[in-house]
Amino acid sequence: MTPTQQGNRTVTIGFLYPDHAAEDDYPYAEKLLGDTAKLAVEHVYGTDLHAVAELLDLGSPSRLAEGARRLLTHDPAALVWACTSGSFVYGWDGAREQIDALSTAANGLPASSTSFAFVHAAETLGLRRVAVAASYPRDVATLFADFLAHGGVDVVDMSTADIATAAEVGRLRPDDVVELIVSRDRPDTDALLVPDTAMRTLALIDPLEQRLGKPVLTANQVTVWEGLRLVGVPPPVPGLGTLFRRKGT
């Protein structure tokens, strides 16, 4: 089943996005998808600080349940918690419980999160050794590396920009984002992973991949792909990198 085969209507996928930073990546992706899917975004509000205690609160069951209720008004076929740090900070088992609770709050609809999206995307592309270009402080970024390791992905190099808040990440200029990513590549890795949904990246993925000669997986990219995966087979979409050029994944 492909995402367009949901009766006679274009399928809607719901995304819970934390606060405001780079959510305009979602209408950008929707435009590239054409009539394949509608991407509905609702917001979860809390602190945008990249710190463990605050991230645990941001991804709490009550906040996600409230967001799920708002997303249900869009009649989605699946939901994704569009936050990497607010999911991996719970650890593998806790992040699984988080999306199970999100599914329950959404009347049993399939659900996932950006952290699991990275693991599923890496598995689809056969990635085993990756570098991570994280915007977070090191203690938070280390939890992402641990999460990936649990999913069978070996982080051989992890760099951190030590940016304190999502709002600061969202204000980065495109040239700053490119520099942050390119400067953190490792030639001996299969791909470069960029884990912050607060970072505006979708328009930059193809140029980055051409420059680096390898797949680049970014948070908003894999989140959109994960939503499509939940409802069928993600279609090939020009302009969103190697992950979206795969057929039948």
PDB file of C-alpha atoms in Angstrom:
ATOM      1  CA  MET A   1       0.000   0.000   0.000  1.00  0.00           C
ATOM      2  CA  THR A   2       1.288   3.428  -0.912  1.00  0.00           C
ATOM      3  CA  PRO A   3       0.407   6.586   1.019  1.00  0.00           C
ATOM      4  CA  THR A   4      -2.062   7.684  -1.690  1.00  0.00           C
ATOM      5  CA  GLN A   5      -4.071   4.456  -1.434  1.00  0.00           C
ATOM      6  CA  GLN A   6      -6.166   5.518   1.551  1.00  0.00           C
ATOM      7  CA  GLY A   7      -9.595   5.313  -0.029  1.00  0.00           C
ATOM      8  CA  ASN A   8     -10.121   8.138  -2.491  1.00  0.00           C
ATOM      9  CA  ARG A   9      -8.431  10.859  -0.498  1.00  0.00           C
ATOM     10  CA  THR A  10      -4.932  12.151   0.010  1.00  0.00           C
ATOM     11  CA  VAL A  11      -3.618  10.718   3.257  1.00  0.00           C
ATOM     12  CA  THR A  12      -2.948  13.089   6.144  1.00  0.00           C
ATOM     13  CA  ILE A  13      -0.034  12.535   8.526  1.00  0.00           C
ATOM     14  CA  GLY A  14       0.054  14.396  11.817  1.00  0.00           C
ATOM     15  CA  PHE A  15       3.216  15.843  13.322  1.00  0.00           C
ATOM     16  CA  LEU A  16       3.623  17.107  16.862  1.00  0.00           C
ATOM     17  CA  TYR A  17       6.303  19.783  16.669  1.00  0.00           C
ATOM     18  CA  PRO A  18       7.922  21.335  19.765  1.00  0.00           C
ATOM     19  CA  ASP A  19       7.418  25.080  20.111  1.00  0.00           C
ATOM     20  CA  HIS A  20       8.499  27.086  17.002  1.00  0.00           C
ATOM     21  CA  ALA A  21      11.779  26.978  15.104  1.00  0.00           C
ATOM     22  CA  ALA A  22      11.945  25.182  11.739  1.00  0.00           C
ATOM     23  CA  GLU A  23       8.384  23.922  11.295  1.00  0.00           C
ATOM     24  CA  ASP A  24       8.287  25.536   7.840  1.00  0.00           C
ATOM     25  CA  ASP A  25      10.261  22.487   6.683  1.00  0.00           C
ATOM     26  CA  TYR A  26       6.923  20.607   6.743  1.00  0.00           C
ATOM     27  CA  PRO A  27       4.985  22.731   4.219  1.00  0.00           C
ATOM     28  CA  TYR A  28       8.196  22.711   2.155  1.00  0.00           C
ATOM     29  CA  ALA A  29       8.137  18.891   2.154  1.00  0.00           C
ATOM     30  CA  GLU A  30       4.387  18.826   1.497  1.00  0.00           C
ATOM     31  CA  LYS A  31       4.900  20.907  -1.636  1.00  0.00           C
ATOM     32  CA  LEU A  32       7.524  18.450  -2.907  1.00  0.00           C
ATOM     33  CA  LEU A  33       5.220  15.527  -2.127  1.00  0.00           C
ATOM     34  CA  GLY A  34       2.519  16.955  -4.368  1.00  0.00           C
ATOM     35  CA  ASP A  35      -0.764  15.100  -3.873  1.00  0.00           C
ATOM     36  CA  THR A  36       0.919  12.194  -2.070  1.00  0.00           C
ATOM     37  CA  ALA A  37       0.210  13.417   1.457  1.00  0.00           C
ATOM     38  CA  LYS A  38      -0.922  16.307   3.578  1.00  0.00           C
ATOM     39  CA  LEU A  39       1.374  17.085   6.498  1.00  0.00           C
ATOM     40  CA  ALA A  40      -0.581  18.509   9.428  1.00  0.00           C
ATOM     41  CA  VAL A  41       1.451  20.179  12.178  1.00  0.00           C
ATOM     42  CA  GLU A  42       0.364  20.961  15.729  1.00  0.00           C
ATOM     43  CA  HIS A  43       2.646  22.250  18.454  1.00  0.00           C
ATOM     44  CA  VAL A  44       3.705  21.011  21.862  1.00  0.00           C
ATOM     45  CA  TYR A  45       4.754  23.861  24.122  1.00  0.00           C
ATOM     46  CA  GLY A  46       7.323  23.845  26.890  1.00  0.00           C
ATOM     47  CA  THR A  47      10.859  25.009  27.416  1.00  0.00           C
ATOM     48  CA  ASP A  48      13.120  24.794  24.370  1.00  0.00           C
ATOM     49  CA  LEU A  49      16.249  24.289  26.458  1.00  0.00           C
ATOM     50  CA  HIS A  50      18.561  21.463  25.367  1.00  0.00           C
ATOM     51  CA  ALA A  51      18.833  19.993  28.860  1.00  0.00           C
ATOM     52  CA  VAL A  52      17.781  16.560  30.073  1.00  0.00           C
ATOM     53  CA  ALA A  53      15.215  17.545  32.723  1.00  0.00           C
ATOM     54  CA  GLU A  54      13.535  20.052  30.429  1.00  0.00           C
ATOM     55  CA  LEU A  55      13.465  17.600  27.521  1.00  0.00           C
ATOM     56  CA  LEU A  56      11.862  14.933  29.698  1.00  0.00           C
ATOM     57  CA  ASP A  57       9.135  17.426  30.556  1.00  0.00           C
ATOM     58  CA  LEU A  58       8.708  18.483  26.927  1.00  0.00           C
ATOM     59  CA  GLY A  59       8.071  14.885  25.853  1.00  0.00           C
ATOM     60  CA  SER A  60       5.871  13.979  28.800  1.00  0.00           C
ATOM     61  CA  PRO A  61       2.724  11.880  28.211  1.00  0.00           C
ATOM     62  CA  SER A  62       0.389  14.719  29.198  1.00  0.00           C
ATOM     63  CA  ARG A  63       1.909  17.158  26.714  1.00  0.00           C
ATOM     64  CA  LEU A  64       1.860  14.651  23.864  1.00  0.00           C
ATOM     65  CA  ALA A  65      -1.678  13.535  24.669  1.00  0.00           C
ATOM     66  CA  GLU A  66      -2.870  17.130  24.509  1.00  0.00           C
ATOM     67  CA  GLY A  67      -1.137  17.565  21.156  1.00  0.00           C
ATOM     68  CA  ALA A  68      -2.605  14.301  19.855  1.00  0.00           C
ATOM     69  CA  ARG A  69      -6.112  15.550  20.614  1.00  0.00           C
ATOM     70  CA  ARG A  70      -5.471  18.620  18.478  1.00  0.00           C
ATOM     71  CA  LEU A  71      -4.009  16.529  15.661  1.00  0.00           C
ATOM     72  CA  LEU A  72      -7.081  14.299  15.589  1.00  0.00           C
ATOM     73  CA  THR A  73      -9.080  17.239  14.251  1.00  0.00           C
ATOM     74  CA  HIS A  74      -7.059  16.854  11.028  1.00  0.00           C
ATOM     75  CA  ASP A  75      -8.146  13.205  10.655  1.00  0.00           C
ATOM     76  CA  PRO A  76      -4.598  11.836  10.348  1.00  0.00           C
ATOM     77  CA  ALA A  77      -3.740   8.252   9.420  1.00  0.00           C
ATOM     78  CA  ALA A  78      -0.609   8.305  11.623  1.00  0.00           C
ATOM     79  CA  LEU A  79       1.209  10.565  14.085  1.00  0.00           C
ATOM     80  CA  VAL A  80       4.874  11.374  14.613  1.00  0.00           C
ATOM     81  CA  TRP A  81       6.441  13.145  17.602  1.00  0.00           C
ATOM     82  CA  ALA A  82       8.685  15.477  15.609  1.00  0.00           C
ATOM     83  CA  CYS A  83      11.346  15.908  18.245  1.00  0.00           C
ATOM     84  CA  THR A  84      14.624  14.018  18.429  1.00  0.00           C
ATOM     85  CA  SER A  85      15.943  15.093  21.826  1.00  0.00           C
ATOM     86  CA  GLY A  86      12.498  14.943  23.410  1.00  0.00           C
ATOM     87  CA  SER A  87      12.317  11.265  22.502  1.00  0.00           C
ATOM     88  CA  PHE A  88      15.828   9.777  22.764  1.00  0.00           C
ATOM     89  CA  VAL A  89      16.289  11.404  26.173  1.00  0.00           C
ATOM     90  CA  TYR A  90      13.907   8.721  27.472  1.00  0.00           C
ATOM     91  CA  GLY A  91      16.193   5.908  26.318  1.00  0.00           C
ATOM     92  CA  TRP A  92      15.141   3.120  23.970  1.00  0.00           C
ATOM     93  CA  ASP A  93      12.482   1.529  26.172  1.00  0.00           C
ATOM     94  CA  GLY A  94      11.163   4.850  27.425  1.00  0.00           C
ATOM     95  CA  ALA A  95      10.916   6.215  23.886  1.00  0.00           C
ATOM     96  CA  ARG A  96       8.968   3.102  22.898  1.00  0.00           C
ATOM     97  CA  GLU A  97       6.586   3.657  25.799  1.00  0.00           C
ATOM     98  CA  GLN A  98       6.292   7.294  24.731  1.00  0.00           C
ATOM     99  CA  ILE A  99       5.046   6.462  21.249  1.00  0.00           C
ATOM    100  CA  ASP A 100       2.802   3.692  22.562  1.00  0.00           C
ATOM    101  CA  ALA A 101       1.166   6.287  24.814  1.00  0.00           C
ATOM    102  CA  LEU A 102       0.904   8.694  21.870  1.00  0.00           C
ATOM    103  CA  SER A 103      -0.830   6.007  19.830  1.00  0.00           C
ATOM    104  CA  THR A 104      -3.238   5.329  22.681  1.00  0.00           C
ATOM    105  CA  ALA A 105      -4.033   9.041  22.987  1.00  0.00           C
ATOM    106  CA  ALA A 106      -4.740   9.048  19.237  1.00  0.00           C
ATOM    107  CA  ASN A 107      -7.286   6.216  19.444  1.00  0.00           C
ATOM    108  CA  GLY A 108      -4.810   3.547  18.350  1.00  0.00           C
ATOM    109  CA  LEU A 109      -3.367   5.250  15.277  1.00  0.00           C
ATOM    110  CA  PRO A 110       0.184   4.212  14.365  1.00  0.00           C
ATOM    111  CA  ALA A 111       2.759   6.506  15.937  1.00  0.00           C
ATOM    112  CA  SER A 112       6.499   7.051  16.009  1.00  0.00           C
ATOM    113  CA  SER A 113       9.110   9.692  16.810  1.00  0.00           C
ATOM    114  CA  THR A 114      12.109  11.291  15.147  1.00  0.00           C
ATOM    115  CA  SER A 115      14.553   9.173  17.147  1.00  0.00           C
ATOM    116  CA  PHE A 116      13.057   5.935  15.834  1.00  0.00           C
ATOM    117  CA  ALA A 117      12.859   7.524  12.389  1.00  0.00           C
ATOM    118  CA  PHE A 118      16.653   7.862  12.351  1.00  0.00           C
ATOM    119  CA  VAL A 119      17.081   4.196  13.235  1.00  0.00           C
ATOM    120  CA  HIS A 120      14.559   3.025  10.635  1.00  0.00           C
ATOM    121  CA  ALA A 121      16.085   5.255   7.949  1.00  0.00           C
ATOM    122  CA  ALA A 122      19.593   3.982   8.709  1.00  0.00           C
ATOM    123  CA  GLU A 123      18.330   0.405   8.504  1.00  0.00           C
ATOM    124  CA  THR A 124      16.621   1.093   5.176  1.00  0.00           C
ATOM    125  CA  LEU A 125      19.816   2.536   3.685  1.00  0.00           C
ATOM    126  CA  GLY A 126      22.034  -0.153   5.216  1.00  0.00           C
ATOM    127  CA  LEU A 127      24.031   2.360   7.249  1.00  0.00           C
ATOM    128  CA  ARG A 128      26.256   0.955   9.993  1.00  0.00           C
ATOM    129  CA  ARG A 129      28.989   3.551  10.660  1.00  0.00           C
ATOM    130  CA  VAL A 130      27.878   7.156  10.901  1.00  0.00           C
ATOM    131  CA  ALA A 131      29.055  10.551  12.061  1.00  0.00           C
ATOM    132  CA  VAL A 132      26.714  12.845  13.980  1.00  0.00           C
ATOM    133  CA  ALA A 133      26.650  16.636  13.661  1.00  0.00           C
ATOM    134  CA  ALA A 134      24.636  17.639  16.726  1.00  0.00           C
ATOM    135  CA  SER A 135      23.576  21.123  17.721  1.00  0.00           C
ATOM    136  CA  TYR A 136      23.115  19.989  21.339  1.00  0.00           C
ATOM    137  CA  PRO A 137      25.451  20.144  24.322  1.00  0.00           C
ATOM    138  CA  ARG A 138      27.570  16.997  24.614  1.00  0.00           C
ATOM    139  CA  ASP A 139      25.649  15.338  27.461  1.00  0.00           C
ATOM    140  CA  VAL A 140      22.442  15.453  25.416  1.00  0.00           C
ATOM    141  CA  ALA A 141      24.151  14.411  22.165  1.00  0.00           C
ATOM    142  CA  THR A 142      25.696  11.406  23.926  1.00  0.00           C
ATOM    143  CA  LEU A 143      22.201  10.124  24.666  1.00  0.00           C
ATOM    144  CA  PHE A 144      21.442  10.238  20.938  1.00  0.00           C
ATOM    145  CA  ALA A 145      24.557   8.194  20.184  1.00  0.00           C
ATOM    146  CA  ASP A 146      23.491   5.668  22.824  1.00  0.00           C
ATOM    147  CA  PHE A 147      20.027   5.451  21.263  1.00  0.00           C
ATOM    148  CA  LEU A 148      21.480   4.824  17.803  1.00  0.00           C
ATOM    149  CA  ALA A 149      23.789   2.143  19.194  1.00  0.00           C
ATOM    150  CA  HIS A 150      20.793   0.344  20.665  1.00  0.00           C
ATOM    151  CA  GLY A 151      19.299   0.396  17.164  1.00  0.00           C
ATOM    152  CA  GLY A 152      22.411  -1.137  15.598  1.00  0.00           C
ATOM    153  CA  VAL A 153      23.993   2.081  14.300  1.00  0.00           C
ATOM    154  CA  ASP A 154      27.620   2.727  15.274  1.00  0.00           C
ATOM    155  CA  VAL A 155      28.447   6.402  15.860  1.00  0.00           C
ATOM    156  CA  VAL A 156      32.149   6.578  15.088  1.00  0.00           C
ATOM    157  CA  ASP A 157      32.353  10.341  15.502  1.00  0.00           C
ATOM    158  CA  MET A 158      30.095  12.818  17.263  1.00  0.00           C
ATOM    159  CA  SER A 159      30.559  16.574  17.228  1.00  0.00           C
ATOM    160  CA  THR A 160      28.485  19.046  19.204  1.00  0.00           C
ATOM    161  CA  ALA A 161      27.799  22.740  18.662  1.00  0.00           C
ATOM    162  CA  ASP A 162      26.723  23.259  22.285  1.00  0.00           C
ATOM    163  CA  ILE A 163      23.728  25.427  21.333  1.00  0.00           C
ATOM    164  CA  ALA A 164      21.555  25.885  24.394  1.00  0.00           C
ATOM    165  CA  THR A 165      18.073  26.326  22.902  1.00  0.00           C
ATOM    166  CA  ALA A 166      16.021  25.258  19.912  1.00  0.00           C
ATOM    167  CA  ALA A 167      15.193  28.893  19.162  1.00  0.00           C
ATOM    168  CA  GLU A 168      18.892  29.632  18.628  1.00  0.00           C
ATOM    169  CA  VAL A 169      19.161  26.675  16.248  1.00  0.00           C
ATOM    170  CA  GLY A 170      16.140  27.899  14.311  1.00  0.00           C
ATOM    171  CA  ARG A 171      17.821  31.272  13.771  1.00  0.00           C
ATOM    172  CA  LEU A 172      20.894  29.792  12.077  1.00  0.00           C
ATOM    173  CA  ARG A 173      21.388  31.050   8.539  1.00  0.00           C
ATOM    174  CA  PRO A 174      21.589  28.456   5.722  1.00  0.00           C
ATOM    175  CA  ASP A 175      25.338  29.077   5.323  1.00  0.00           C
ATOM    176  CA  ASP A 176      25.818  28.480   9.049  1.00  0.00           C
ATOM    177  CA  VAL A 177      23.873  25.218   8.864  1.00  0.00           C
ATOM    178  CA  VAL A 178      25.919  24.017   5.887  1.00  0.00           C
ATOM    179  CA  GLU A 179      29.171  24.861   7.644  1.00  0.00           C
ATOM    180  CA  LEU A 180      28.088  23.167  10.863  1.00  0.00           C
ATOM    181  CA  ILE A 181      27.250  19.984   8.959  1.00  0.00           C
ATOM    182  CA  VAL A 182      30.080  19.831   6.407  1.00  0.00           C
ATOM    183  CA  SER A 183      32.796  20.598   8.940  1.00  0.00           C
ATOM    184  CA  ARG A 184      31.753  17.584  10.994  1.00  0.00           C
ATOM    185  CA  ASP A 185      31.928  14.917   8.288  1.00  0.00           C
ATOM    186  CA  ARG A 186      34.173  11.876   8.621  1.00  0.00           C
ATOM    187  CA  PRO A 187      35.323  10.383   5.291  1.00  0.00           C
ATOM    188  CA  ASP A 188      35.282   6.835   6.702  1.00  0.00           C
ATOM    189  CA  THR A 189      31.580   6.876   7.600  1.00  0.00           C
ATOM    190  CA  ASP A 190      28.526   5.703   5.649  1.00  0.00           C
ATOM    191  CA  ALA A 191      26.478   8.831   6.319  1.00  0.00           C
ATOM    192  CA  LEU A 192      26.198  12.022   8.308  1.00  0.00           C
ATOM    193  CA  LEU A 193      23.285  12.421  10.733  1.00  0.00           C
ATOM    194  CA  VAL A 194      21.923  15.801  11.848  1.00  0.00           C
ATOM    195  CA  PRO A 195      19.495  15.255  14.732  1.00  0.00           C
ATOM    196  CA  ASP A 196      17.708  18.522  15.565  1.00  0.00           C
ATOM    197  CA  THR A 197      14.197  19.252  14.202  1.00  0.00           C
ATOM    198  CA  ALA A 198      14.792  22.896  15.160  1.00  0.00           C
ATOM    199  CA  MET A 199      17.346  23.083  12.330  1.00  0.00           C
ATOM    200  CA  ARG A 200      15.997  24.087   8.919  1.00  0.00           C
ATOM    201  CA  THR A 201      17.606  21.566   6.554  1.00  0.00           C
ATOM    202  CA  LEU A 202      15.288  20.202   3.864  1.00  0.00           C
ATOM    203  CA  ALA A 203      16.335  22.607   1.104  1.00  0.00           C
ATOM    204  CA  LEU A 204      19.993  21.865   1.862  1.00  0.00           C
ATOM    205  CA  ILE A 205      20.051  18.048   1.772  1.00  0.00           C
ATOM    206  CA  ASP A 206      20.680  17.485  -1.949  1.00  0.00           C
ATOM    207  CA  PRO A 207      23.514  20.062  -2.132  1.00  0.00           C
ATOM    208  CA  LEU A 208      25.043  18.617   1.047  1.00  0.00           C
ATOM    209  CA  GLU A 209      24.939  15.075  -0.324  1.00  0.00           C
ATOM    210  CA  GLN A 210      26.507  16.176  -3.586  1.00  0.00           C
ATOM    211  CA  ARG A 211      29.267  17.941  -1.695  1.00  0.00           C
ATOM    212  CA  LEU A 212      29.967  15.093   0.736  1.00  0.00           C
ATOM    213  CA  GLY A 213      29.307  12.181  -1.603  1.00  0.00           C
ATOM    214  CA  LYS A 214      27.201  10.278   0.917  1.00  0.00           C
ATOM    215  CA  PRO A 215      23.709  10.243   2.432  1.00  0.00           C
ATOM    216  CA  VAL A 216      22.827  13.034   4.834  1.00  0.00           C
ATOM    217  CA  LEU A 217      19.967  12.285   7.211  1.00  0.00           C
ATOM    218  CA  THR A 218      18.395  15.260   8.948  1.00  0.00           C
ATOM    219  CA  ALA A 219      15.741  15.335  11.639  1.00  0.00           C
ATOM    220  CA  ASN A 220      12.855  16.873   9.706  1.00  0.00           C
ATOM    221  CA  GLN A 221      13.666  14.772   6.636  1.00  0.00           C
ATOM    222  CA  VAL A 222      13.540  11.434   8.476  1.00  0.00           C
ATOM    223  CA  THR A 223      10.467  12.558  10.431  1.00  0.00           C
ATOM    224  CA  VAL A 224       8.478  13.168   7.242  1.00  0.00           C
ATOM    225  CA  TRP A 225       9.761   9.882   5.797  1.00  0.00           C
ATOM    226  CA  GLU A 226       8.755   8.027   8.971  1.00  0.00           C
ATOM    227  CA  GLY A 227       5.230   9.369   8.769  1.00  0.00           C
ATOM    228  CA  LEU A 228       4.939   8.115   5.198  1.00  0.00           C
ATOM    229  CA  ARG A 229       6.449   4.774   6.220  1.00  0.00           C
ATOM    230  CA  LEU A 230       3.790   4.316   8.888  1.00  0.00           C
ATOM    231  CA  VAL A 231       0.997   4.451   6.309  1.00  0.00           C
ATOM    232  CA  GLY A 232       2.650   2.581   3.454  1.00  0.00           C
ATOM    233  CA  VAL A 233       5.724   2.769   1.273  1.00  0.00           C
ATOM    234  CA  PRO A 234       7.434   6.179   1.171  1.00  0.00           C
ATOM    235  CA  PRO A 235       7.381   7.328  -2.451  1.00  0.00           C
ATOM    236  CA  PRO A 236      10.463   8.561  -4.305  1.00  0.00           C
ATOM    237  CA  VAL A 237      10.566  12.356  -3.996  1.00  0.00           C
ATOM    238  CA  PRO A 238      13.158  14.523  -5.772  1.00  0.00           C
ATOM    239  CA  GLY A 239      14.848  17.111  -3.608  1.00  0.00           C
ATOM    240  CA  LEU A 240      14.852  15.305  -0.263  1.00  0.00           C
ATOM    241  CA  GLY A 241      18.054  13.301  -0.486  1.00  0.00           C
ATOM    242  CA  THR A 242      19.068   9.674  -0.912  1.00  0.00           C
ATOM    243  CA  LEU A 243      16.481   8.474   1.594  1.00  0.00           C
ATOM    244  CA  PHE A 244      13.638   9.681  -0.627  1.00  0.00           C
ATOM    245  CA  ARG A 245      15.206   8.390  -3.826  1.00  0.00           C
ATOM    246  CA  ARG A 246      14.805   4.813  -2.655  1.00  0.00           C
ATOM    247  CA  LYS A 247      11.951   2.884  -4.235  1.00  0.00           C
ATOM    248  CA  GLY A 248       9.915   0.249  -2.438  1.00  0.00           C
ATOM    249  CA  THR A 249      11.432   0.829   1.007  1.00  0.00           C
TER     250      THR A 249
END
